[in-house]
Each structure stands twice: as structure tokens, then as C-alpha cells.
mmCIF file of C-alpha atoms and ligand atoms in Angstrom:
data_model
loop_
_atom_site.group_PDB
_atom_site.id
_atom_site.type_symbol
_atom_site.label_atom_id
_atom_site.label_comp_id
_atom_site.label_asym_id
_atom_site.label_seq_id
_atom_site.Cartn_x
_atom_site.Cartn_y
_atom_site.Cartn_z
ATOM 1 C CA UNK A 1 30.760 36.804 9.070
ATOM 2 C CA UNK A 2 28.775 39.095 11.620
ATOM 3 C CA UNK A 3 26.461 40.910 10.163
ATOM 4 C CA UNK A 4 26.297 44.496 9.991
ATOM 5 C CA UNK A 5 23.917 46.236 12.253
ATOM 6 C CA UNK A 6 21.775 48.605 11.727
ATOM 7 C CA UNK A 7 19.573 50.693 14.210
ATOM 8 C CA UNK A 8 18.293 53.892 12.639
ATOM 9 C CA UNK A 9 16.683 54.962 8.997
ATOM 10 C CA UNK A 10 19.475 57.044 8.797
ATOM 11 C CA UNK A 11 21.972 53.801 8.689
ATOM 12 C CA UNK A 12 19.548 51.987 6.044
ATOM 13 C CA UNK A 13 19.659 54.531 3.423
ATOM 14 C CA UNK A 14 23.287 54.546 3.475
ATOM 15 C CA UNK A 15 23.741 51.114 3.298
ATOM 16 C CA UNK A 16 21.178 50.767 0.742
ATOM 17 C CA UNK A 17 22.969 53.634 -0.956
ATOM 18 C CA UNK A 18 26.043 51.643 -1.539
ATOM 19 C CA UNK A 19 24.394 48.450 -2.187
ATOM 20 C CA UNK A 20 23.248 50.352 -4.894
ATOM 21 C CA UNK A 21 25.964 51.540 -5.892
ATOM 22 C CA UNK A 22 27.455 48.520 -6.225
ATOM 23 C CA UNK A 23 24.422 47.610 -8.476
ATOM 24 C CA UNK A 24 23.862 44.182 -6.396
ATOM 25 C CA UNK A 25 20.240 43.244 -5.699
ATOM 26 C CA UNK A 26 18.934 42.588 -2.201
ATOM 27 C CA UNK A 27 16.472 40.306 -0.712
ATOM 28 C CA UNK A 28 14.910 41.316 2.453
ATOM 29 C CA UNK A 29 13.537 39.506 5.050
ATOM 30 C CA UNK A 30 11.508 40.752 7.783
ATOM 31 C CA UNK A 31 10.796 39.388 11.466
ATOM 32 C CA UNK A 32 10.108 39.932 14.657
ATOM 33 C CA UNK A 33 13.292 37.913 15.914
ATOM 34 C CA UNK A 34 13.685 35.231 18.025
ATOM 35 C CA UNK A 35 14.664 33.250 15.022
ATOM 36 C CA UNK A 36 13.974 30.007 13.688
ATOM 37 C CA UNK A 37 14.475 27.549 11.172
ATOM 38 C CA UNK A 38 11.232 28.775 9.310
ATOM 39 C CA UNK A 39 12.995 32.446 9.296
ATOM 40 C CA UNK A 40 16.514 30.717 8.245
ATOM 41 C CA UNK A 41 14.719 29.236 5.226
ATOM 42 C CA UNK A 42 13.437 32.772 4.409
ATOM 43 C CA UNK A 43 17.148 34.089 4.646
ATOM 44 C CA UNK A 44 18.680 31.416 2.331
ATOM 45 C CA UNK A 45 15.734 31.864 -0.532
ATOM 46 C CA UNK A 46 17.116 35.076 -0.413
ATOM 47 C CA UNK A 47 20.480 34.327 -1.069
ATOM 48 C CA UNK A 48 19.191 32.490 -3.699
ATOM 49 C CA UNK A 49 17.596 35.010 -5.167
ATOM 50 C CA UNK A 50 19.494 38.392 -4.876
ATOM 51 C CA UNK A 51 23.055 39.184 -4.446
ATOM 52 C CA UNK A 52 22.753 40.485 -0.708
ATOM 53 C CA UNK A 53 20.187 39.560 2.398
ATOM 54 C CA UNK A 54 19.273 42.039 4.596
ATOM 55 C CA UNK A 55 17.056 40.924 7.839
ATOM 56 C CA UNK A 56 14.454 42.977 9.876
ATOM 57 C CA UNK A 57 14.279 42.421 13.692
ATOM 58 C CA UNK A 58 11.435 44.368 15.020
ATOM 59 C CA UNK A 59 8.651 43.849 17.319
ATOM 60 C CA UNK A 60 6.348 46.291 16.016
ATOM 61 C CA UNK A 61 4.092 47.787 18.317
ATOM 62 C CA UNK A 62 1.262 48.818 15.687
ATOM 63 C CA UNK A 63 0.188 45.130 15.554
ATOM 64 C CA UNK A 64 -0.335 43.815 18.696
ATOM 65 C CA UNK A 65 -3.833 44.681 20.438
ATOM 66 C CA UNK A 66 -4.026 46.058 24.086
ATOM 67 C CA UNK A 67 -4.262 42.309 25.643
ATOM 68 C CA UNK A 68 -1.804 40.868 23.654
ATOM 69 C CA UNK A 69 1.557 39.622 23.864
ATOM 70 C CA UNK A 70 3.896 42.511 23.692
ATOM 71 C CA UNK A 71 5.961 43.500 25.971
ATOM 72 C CA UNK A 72 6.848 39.576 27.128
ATOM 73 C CA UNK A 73 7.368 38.459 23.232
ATOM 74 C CA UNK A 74 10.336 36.713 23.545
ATOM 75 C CA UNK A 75 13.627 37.999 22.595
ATOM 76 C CA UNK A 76 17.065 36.956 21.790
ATOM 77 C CA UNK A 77 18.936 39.390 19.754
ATOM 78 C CA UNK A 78 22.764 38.126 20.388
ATOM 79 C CA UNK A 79 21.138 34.257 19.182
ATOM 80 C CA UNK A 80 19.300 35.746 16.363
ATOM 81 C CA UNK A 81 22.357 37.718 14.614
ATOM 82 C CA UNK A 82 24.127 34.221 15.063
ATOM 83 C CA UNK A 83 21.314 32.350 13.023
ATOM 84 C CA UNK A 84 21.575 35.884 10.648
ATOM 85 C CA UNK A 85 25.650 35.120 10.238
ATOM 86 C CA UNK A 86 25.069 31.238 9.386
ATOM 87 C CA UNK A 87 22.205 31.936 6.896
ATOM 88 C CA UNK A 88 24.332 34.197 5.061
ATOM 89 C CA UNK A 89 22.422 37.454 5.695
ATOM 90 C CA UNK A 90 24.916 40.766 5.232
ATOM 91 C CA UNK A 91 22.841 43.332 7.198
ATOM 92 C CA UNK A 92 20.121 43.003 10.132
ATOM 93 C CA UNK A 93 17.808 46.234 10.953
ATOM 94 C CA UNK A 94 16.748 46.545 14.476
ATOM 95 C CA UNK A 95 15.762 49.814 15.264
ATOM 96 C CA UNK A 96 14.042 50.981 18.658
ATOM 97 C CA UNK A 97 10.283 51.721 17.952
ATOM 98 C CA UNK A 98 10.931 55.633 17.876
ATOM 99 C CA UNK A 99 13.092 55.146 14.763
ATOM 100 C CA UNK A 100 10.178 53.561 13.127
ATOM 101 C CA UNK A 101 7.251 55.532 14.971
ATOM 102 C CA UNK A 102 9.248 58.897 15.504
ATOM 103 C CA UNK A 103 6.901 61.690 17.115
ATOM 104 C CA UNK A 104 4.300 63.030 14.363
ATOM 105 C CA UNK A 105 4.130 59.869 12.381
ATOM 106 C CA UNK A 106 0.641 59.373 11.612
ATOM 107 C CA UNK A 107 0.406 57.136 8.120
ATOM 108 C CA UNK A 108 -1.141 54.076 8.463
ATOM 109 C CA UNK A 109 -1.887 51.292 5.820
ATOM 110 C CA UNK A 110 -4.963 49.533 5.205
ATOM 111 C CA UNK A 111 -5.656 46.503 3.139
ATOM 112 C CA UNK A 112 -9.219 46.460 3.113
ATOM 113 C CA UNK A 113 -10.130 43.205 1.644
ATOM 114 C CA UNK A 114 -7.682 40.387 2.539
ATOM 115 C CA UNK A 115 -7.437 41.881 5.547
ATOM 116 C CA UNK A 116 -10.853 40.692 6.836
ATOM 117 C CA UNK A 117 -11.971 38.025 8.843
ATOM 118 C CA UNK A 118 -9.966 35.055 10.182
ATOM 119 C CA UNK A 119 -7.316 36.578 11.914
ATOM 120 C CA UNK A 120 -8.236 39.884 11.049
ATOM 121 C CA UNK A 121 -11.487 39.881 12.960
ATOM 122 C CA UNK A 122 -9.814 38.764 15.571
ATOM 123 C CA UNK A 123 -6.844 40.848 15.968
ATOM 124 C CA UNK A 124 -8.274 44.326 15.678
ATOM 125 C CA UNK A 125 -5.509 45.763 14.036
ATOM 126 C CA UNK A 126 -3.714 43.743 13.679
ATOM 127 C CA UNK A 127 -2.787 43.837 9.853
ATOM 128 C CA UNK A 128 -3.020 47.874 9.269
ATOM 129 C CA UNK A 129 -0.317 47.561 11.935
ATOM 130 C CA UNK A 130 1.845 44.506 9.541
ATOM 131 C CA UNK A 131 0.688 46.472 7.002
ATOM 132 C CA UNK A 132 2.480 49.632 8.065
ATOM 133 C CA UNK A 133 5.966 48.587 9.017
ATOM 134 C CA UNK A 134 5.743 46.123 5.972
ATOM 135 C CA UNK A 135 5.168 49.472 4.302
ATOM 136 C CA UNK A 136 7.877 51.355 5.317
ATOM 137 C CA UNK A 137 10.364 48.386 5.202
ATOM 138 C CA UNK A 138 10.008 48.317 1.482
ATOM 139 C CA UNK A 139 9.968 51.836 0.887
ATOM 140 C CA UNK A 140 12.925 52.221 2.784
ATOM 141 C CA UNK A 141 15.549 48.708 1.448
ATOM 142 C CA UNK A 142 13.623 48.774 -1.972
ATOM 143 C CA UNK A 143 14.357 44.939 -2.021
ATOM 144 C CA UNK A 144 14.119 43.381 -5.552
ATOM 145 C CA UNK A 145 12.718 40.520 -3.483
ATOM 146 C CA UNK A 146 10.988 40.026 -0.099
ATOM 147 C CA UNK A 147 10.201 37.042 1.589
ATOM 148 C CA UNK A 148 7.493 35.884 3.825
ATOM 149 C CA UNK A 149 6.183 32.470 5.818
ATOM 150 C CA UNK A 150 2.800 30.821 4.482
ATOM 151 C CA UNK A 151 2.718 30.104 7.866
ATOM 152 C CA UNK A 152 0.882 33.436 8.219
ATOM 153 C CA UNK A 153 -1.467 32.930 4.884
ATOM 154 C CA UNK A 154 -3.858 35.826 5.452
ATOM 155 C CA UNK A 155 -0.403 38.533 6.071
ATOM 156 C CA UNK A 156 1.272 36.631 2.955
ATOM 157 C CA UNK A 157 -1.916 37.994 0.816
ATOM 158 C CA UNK A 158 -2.052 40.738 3.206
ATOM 159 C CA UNK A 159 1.667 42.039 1.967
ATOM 160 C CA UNK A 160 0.879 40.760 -1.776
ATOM 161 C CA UNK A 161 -1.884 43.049 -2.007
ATOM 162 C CA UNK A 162 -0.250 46.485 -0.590
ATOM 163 C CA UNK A 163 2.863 45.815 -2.810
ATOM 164 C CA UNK A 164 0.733 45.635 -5.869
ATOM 165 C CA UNK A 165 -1.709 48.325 -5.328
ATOM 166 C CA UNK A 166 1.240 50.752 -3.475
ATOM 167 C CA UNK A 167 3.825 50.324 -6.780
ATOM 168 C CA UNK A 168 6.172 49.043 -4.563
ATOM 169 C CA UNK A 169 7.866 46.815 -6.803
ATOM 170 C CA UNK A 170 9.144 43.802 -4.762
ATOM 171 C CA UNK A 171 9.188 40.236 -6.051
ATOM 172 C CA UNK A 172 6.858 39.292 -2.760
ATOM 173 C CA UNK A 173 7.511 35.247 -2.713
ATOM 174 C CA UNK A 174 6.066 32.851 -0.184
ATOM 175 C CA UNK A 175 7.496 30.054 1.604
ATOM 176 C CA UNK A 176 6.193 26.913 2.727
ATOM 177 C CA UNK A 177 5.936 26.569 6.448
ATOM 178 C CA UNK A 178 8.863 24.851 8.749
ATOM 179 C CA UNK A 179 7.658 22.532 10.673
ATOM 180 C CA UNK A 180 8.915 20.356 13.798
ATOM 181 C CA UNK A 181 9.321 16.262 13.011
ATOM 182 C CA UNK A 182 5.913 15.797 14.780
ATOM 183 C CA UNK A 183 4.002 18.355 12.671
ATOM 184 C CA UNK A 184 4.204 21.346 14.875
ATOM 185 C CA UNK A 185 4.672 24.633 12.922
ATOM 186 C CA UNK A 186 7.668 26.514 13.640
ATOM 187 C CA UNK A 187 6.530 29.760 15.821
ATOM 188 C CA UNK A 188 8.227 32.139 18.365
ATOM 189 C CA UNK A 189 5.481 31.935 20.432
ATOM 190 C CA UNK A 190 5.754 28.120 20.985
ATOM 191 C CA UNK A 191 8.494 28.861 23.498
ATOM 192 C CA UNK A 192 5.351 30.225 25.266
ATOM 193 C CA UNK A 193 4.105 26.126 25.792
ATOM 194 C CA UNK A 194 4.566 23.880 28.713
ATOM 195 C CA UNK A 195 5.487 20.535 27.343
ATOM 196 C CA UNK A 196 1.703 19.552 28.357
ATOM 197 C CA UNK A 197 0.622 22.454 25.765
ATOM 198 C CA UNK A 198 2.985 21.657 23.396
ATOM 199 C CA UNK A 199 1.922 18.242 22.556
ATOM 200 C CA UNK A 200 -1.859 19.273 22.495
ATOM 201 C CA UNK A 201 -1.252 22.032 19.958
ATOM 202 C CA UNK A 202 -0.370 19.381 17.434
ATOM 203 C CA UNK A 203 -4.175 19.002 16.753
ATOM 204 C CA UNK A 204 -3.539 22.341 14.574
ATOM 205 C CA UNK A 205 -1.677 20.177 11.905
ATOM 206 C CA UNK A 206 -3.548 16.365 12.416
ATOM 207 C CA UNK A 207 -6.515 18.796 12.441
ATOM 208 C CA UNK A 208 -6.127 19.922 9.224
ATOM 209 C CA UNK A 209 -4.728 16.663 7.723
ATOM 210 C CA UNK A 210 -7.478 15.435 8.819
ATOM 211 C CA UNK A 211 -9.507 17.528 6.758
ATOM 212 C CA UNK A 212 -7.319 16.735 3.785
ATOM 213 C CA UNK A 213 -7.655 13.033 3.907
ATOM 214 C CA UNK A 214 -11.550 13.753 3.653
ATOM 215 C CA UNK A 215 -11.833 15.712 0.809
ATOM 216 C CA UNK A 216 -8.919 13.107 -0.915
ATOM 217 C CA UNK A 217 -11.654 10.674 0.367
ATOM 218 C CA UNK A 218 -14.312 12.613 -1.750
ATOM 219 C CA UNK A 219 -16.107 14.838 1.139
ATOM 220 C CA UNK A 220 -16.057 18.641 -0.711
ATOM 221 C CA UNK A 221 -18.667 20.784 1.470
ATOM 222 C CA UNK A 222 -16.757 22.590 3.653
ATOM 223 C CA UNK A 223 -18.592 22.261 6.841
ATOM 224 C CA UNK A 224 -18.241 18.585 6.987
ATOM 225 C CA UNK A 225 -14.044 19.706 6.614
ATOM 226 C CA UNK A 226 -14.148 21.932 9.213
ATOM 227 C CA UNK A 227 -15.853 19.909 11.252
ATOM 228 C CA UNK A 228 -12.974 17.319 10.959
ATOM 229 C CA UNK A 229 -10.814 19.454 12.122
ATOM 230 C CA UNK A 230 -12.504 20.848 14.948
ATOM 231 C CA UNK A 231 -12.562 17.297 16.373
ATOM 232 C CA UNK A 232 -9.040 17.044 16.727
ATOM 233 C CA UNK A 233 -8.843 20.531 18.540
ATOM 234 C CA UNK A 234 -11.982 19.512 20.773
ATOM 235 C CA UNK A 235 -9.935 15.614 21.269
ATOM 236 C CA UNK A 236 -6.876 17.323 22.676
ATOM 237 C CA UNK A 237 -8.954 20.781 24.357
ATOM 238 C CA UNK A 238 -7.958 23.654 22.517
ATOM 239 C CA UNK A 239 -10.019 26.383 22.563
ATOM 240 C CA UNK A 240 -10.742 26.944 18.996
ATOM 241 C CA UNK A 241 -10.384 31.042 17.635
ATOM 242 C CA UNK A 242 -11.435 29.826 14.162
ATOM 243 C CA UNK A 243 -11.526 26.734 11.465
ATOM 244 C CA UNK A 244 -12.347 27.802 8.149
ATOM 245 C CA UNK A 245 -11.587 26.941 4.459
ATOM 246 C CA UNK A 246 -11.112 29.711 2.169
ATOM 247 C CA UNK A 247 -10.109 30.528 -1.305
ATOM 248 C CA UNK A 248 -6.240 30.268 -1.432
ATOM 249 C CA UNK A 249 -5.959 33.393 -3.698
ATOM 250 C CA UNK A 250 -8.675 36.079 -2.542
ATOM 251 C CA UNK A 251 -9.194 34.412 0.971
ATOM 252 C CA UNK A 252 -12.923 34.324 -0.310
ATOM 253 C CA UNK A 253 -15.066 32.124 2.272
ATOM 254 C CA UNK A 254 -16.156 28.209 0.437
ATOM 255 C CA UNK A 255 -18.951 26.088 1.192
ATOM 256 C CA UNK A 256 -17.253 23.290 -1.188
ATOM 257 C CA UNK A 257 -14.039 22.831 -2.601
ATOM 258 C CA UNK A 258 -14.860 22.287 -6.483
ATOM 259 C CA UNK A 259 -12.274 20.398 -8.518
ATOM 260 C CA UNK A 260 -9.376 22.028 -9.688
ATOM 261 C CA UNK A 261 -10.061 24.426 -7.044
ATOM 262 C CA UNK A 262 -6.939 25.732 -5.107
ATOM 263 C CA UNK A 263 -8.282 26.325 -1.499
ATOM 264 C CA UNK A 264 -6.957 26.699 2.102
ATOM 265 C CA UNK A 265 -7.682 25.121 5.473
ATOM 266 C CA UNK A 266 -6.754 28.142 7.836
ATOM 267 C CA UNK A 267 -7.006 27.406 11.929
ATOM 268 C CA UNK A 268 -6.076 29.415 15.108
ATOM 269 C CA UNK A 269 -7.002 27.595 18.101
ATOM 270 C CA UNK A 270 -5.512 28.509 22.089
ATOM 271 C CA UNK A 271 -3.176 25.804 23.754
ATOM 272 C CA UNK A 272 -3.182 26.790 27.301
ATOM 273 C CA UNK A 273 -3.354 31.103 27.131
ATOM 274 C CA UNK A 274 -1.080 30.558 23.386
ATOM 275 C CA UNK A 275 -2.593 31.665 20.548
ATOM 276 C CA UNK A 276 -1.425 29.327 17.757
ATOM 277 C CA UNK A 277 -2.241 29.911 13.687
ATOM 278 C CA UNK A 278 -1.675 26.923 11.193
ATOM 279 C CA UNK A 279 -2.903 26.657 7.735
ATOM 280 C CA UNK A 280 -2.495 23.432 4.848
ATOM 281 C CA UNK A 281 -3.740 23.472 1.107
ATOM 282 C CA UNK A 282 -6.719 21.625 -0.139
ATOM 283 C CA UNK A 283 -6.752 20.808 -2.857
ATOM 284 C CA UNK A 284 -9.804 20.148 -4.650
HETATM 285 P P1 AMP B 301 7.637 36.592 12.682
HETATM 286 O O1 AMP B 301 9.006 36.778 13.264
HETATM 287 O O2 AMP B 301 6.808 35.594 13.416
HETATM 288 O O3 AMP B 301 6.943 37.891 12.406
HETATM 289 O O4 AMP B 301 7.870 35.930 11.253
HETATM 290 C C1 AMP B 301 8.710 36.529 10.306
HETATM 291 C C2 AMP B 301 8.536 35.825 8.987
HETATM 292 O O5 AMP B 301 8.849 34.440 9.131
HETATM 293 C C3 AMP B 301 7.090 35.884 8.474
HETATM 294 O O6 AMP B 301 7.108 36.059 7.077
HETATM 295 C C4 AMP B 301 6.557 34.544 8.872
HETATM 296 O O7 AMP B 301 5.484 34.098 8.061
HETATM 297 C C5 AMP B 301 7.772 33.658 8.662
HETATM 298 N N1 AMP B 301 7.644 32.430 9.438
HETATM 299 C C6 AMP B 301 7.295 32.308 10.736
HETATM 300 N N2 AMP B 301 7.207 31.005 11.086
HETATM 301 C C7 AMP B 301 7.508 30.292 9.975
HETATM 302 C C8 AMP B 301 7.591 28.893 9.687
HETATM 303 N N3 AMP B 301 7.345 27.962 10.603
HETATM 304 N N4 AMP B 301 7.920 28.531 8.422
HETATM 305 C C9 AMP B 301 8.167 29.449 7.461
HETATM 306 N N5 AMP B 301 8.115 30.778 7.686
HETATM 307 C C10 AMP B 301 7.784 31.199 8.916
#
């Protein structure tokens, strides 16, 4: 079935009203659209795990920087409420930006840990701006649950953190990152790639296998991983934005990966004028 849409806040607290009501539990699922199967595997966790799945399609203007990508993000709403209907979601939120950003809005949500370096430092930003709609998304649905992509690691933690320290009271799950068959993480912004780009980006992922099969092979100071990595982008020219392992809970920064220890290889390299962001576990 179509979903039901909704455009303004208005619309939302109805619906959520009678949801409610109802006493059924939602999971919510926000995007910026232009859906995929990583996003589809977000909407049918939630239908696992809540009665009702509501999406979010908004490109939100708060977290893209001056030189960045958004007024040509790409954008497909009739596709996306298609991929909505077959993933079973019930009700998809797209309001314009002045229904999110009305005149006099002026709260804005910091994370002031997780929130730094990697992409952080290099999206000015960029996650008080996730952090804000994020914000008001789950002040607004109240979703028992709320699902994100570990394709964006430092956000994931980004959104953990805010819904612990705000009360917000969502279960805040992470999912493991869609991928093509050759490796390729599943992004909107790959529809950005010439076919050239495309098949150079895939040093993101055989970068950071790479650095996987040399800690398996014993290697555990973190340079030496990096560096493995950075080969691979180098081999195929990306311009690299950043290779780094950190801890996989507090994002901390490792020079070795000790045993036991639960660490992340996090990359975001340029393929062409594309950023790209991939991350992988290491575990130690
Ligand atoms: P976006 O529309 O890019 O803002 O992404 C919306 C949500 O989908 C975020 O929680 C992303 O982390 C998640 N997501 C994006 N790409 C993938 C992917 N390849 N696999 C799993 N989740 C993803």
C-alpha cells in the first residue's frame, strides 16, 4: 500500500496521535531520500521491531557546508515512496525546509565529543546540523526504535550520544552497511560517479580489507594499517580526506589495536569531485 504522506509538523503529531492511540509502537527511519537497498534494510528492521514504520525524507540544509553538495543532491521522491510501499513503511515525512526551520528557530544541537575529527573536522558542521533534525525527528515521532546505517559510523555514535544524554528514549540500533557485489558501499551520492570513478572508489573497501588481512596477519600498530590502506587509494588515485583507526565505541584515536580490542578502520577519500565515506571493523 502507498504510504501516507506527510509534509508539515502539524500532520506528524496527528498521526503520531493516533498511532498512539492505537497503542502500536513505531520505528522510524530517517533519510535524505533517493533510496536504496541500505535504507530498505533500515525500513524492514523496523518492521521487525515495532508495529508501524514511519520514514523521513529530508535534505536538511543545516548539514551541508557552503561548497557542498546541496542543492544538486539527487532526488527522486515518486521512486523513493515506491521503495517506502515495498519495504512495508506506513508513513513517509517530507516536509519543505520551512516546516523544519520555520522563521525564529534558533536551537541547535551539539555533540561535543564524538562529533570531532574524521568527518567532523572536515565537514564544519556538519553533525550539529545531523544532530539537529535528528533532534527534532525524535522529539516529534517519539519512535520506540530508530534506525541508522554504520555506513556513517561517526553520525551512528553521533545520534547514540544525543539520545542518551537528551532523555530521548529511542532504542537507537545500527545496521551493517549494504554493499554492491563488488564491495562498493551503497550511497546516494554514487549516482554522482562516471563508470571510470566508480570502479576506482572500490579502493575504499579493498583498502580497508586490506588493512584487516594485516592485523589477522599479526601487524597491530596502527600506522602500518593505515598505511595499507592508503596504498590502495594512492593505486587507483583517490584523493584521500582521511584513513584512520579508531576506537569503535568512543571514536578515541589508536596507535595499536590490542587484543580483544573492538576498533574501526574509518576512510573518506574523493573519486573524481565525490566525496565517498567507508568504514570496516578490526578486530583485534
Ligand atoms: P542518508 O539518506 O544518506 O542520510 O542515509 C539515511 C540512513 O541510511 C542513514 O542512517 C545511513 O547511515 C543509512 N545508510 C546509508 N547508506 C547505507 C548503506 N549502504 N547501508 C546501510 N545503511 C545505509
Amino acid at each position: 500500500m502507498a504510504p501516507h504522506v506527510l509534509r508539515t509538523v502539524a500532520e506528524v503529531k496527528a498521526w503520531v496521535a493516533s498511532l498512539q492511540k492505537e497503542g502500536k509502537t513505531l520505528a522510524l527511519v530517517p533519510t535524505m531520500g533517493f533510496l536504496h537497498e541500505g535504507h530498505v534494510s533500515l525500513m524492514r528492521e523496523g518492521g521487525r521491531r515495532a508495529d508501524v514504520v514511519a520514514a523521513s525524507i529530508f535534505v536538511n540544509p543545516t548539514q551541508f557546508g557552503p561548497r557542498e553538495d546541496l542543492a544538486r543532491y539527487p532526488r527522486d521522491f515518486e521512486g523513493d515512496l515506491a521503495k517506502c510501499a515495498s519495504a512495508g513503511v506506513t508513513a513517509v515525512f517530507a516536509p519543505e525546509p520551512a516546516a523544519m526551520y520555520p522563521p525564529g528557530y534558533q536551537t541547535y544541537v551539539e555533540v561535543t565529543e564524538v562529533s570531532q575529527g574524521l568527518c567532523g573536522e572536515r565537514r564544519p558542521g556538519h553533525f550539529r546540523g545531523v544532530a539537529t533534525i535528528v533532534t527534532q525527528l525524535l522529539a516529534l515521532f517519539r519512535p520506540a526504535v530508530a534506525l541508522f546505517g554504520e555506513k556513517d559510523y561517526q553520525q551512528l555514535q553521533v545520534i547514540k550520544t544525543l539520545n542518551r544524554d537528551l532523555h530521548l528514549g529511542a532504542d537507537i540500533v545500527g545496521m551493517p552497511t549494504i554493499r554492491e557485489a563488488d564491495g562498493l558501499a551503497m550511497s546516494s551520492r554514487n549516482a554522482y560517479l562516471s563508470a571510470e570513478e566508480r570502479q576506482r572508489a572500490l579502493a575504499l573497501s579493498k583498502g580497508i580489507r586490506a588493512a584487516q588481512a594485516l592485523l589477522a596477519s599479526g601487524t597491530r600498530d596502527t600506522r602500518a594499517l593505515v598505511e595499507a590502506a592508503r596504498r590502495e587509494l594512492q593505486a587507483a588515485g583517490l584523493r584521500e580526506d582521511y584513513v584512520e583507526v579508531r576506537d569503535a565505541g568512543t571514536l578515541s584515536p589508536l596507535d595499536t589495536v590490542a587484543p580483544g580490542q573492538t576498533a574501526r578502520m574509518l576512510v573518506a577519500a574523493f573519486s573524481g569531485t565525490t566525496r565517498l565515506i567507508d568504514n570496516m571493523p578490526l578486530a583485534g
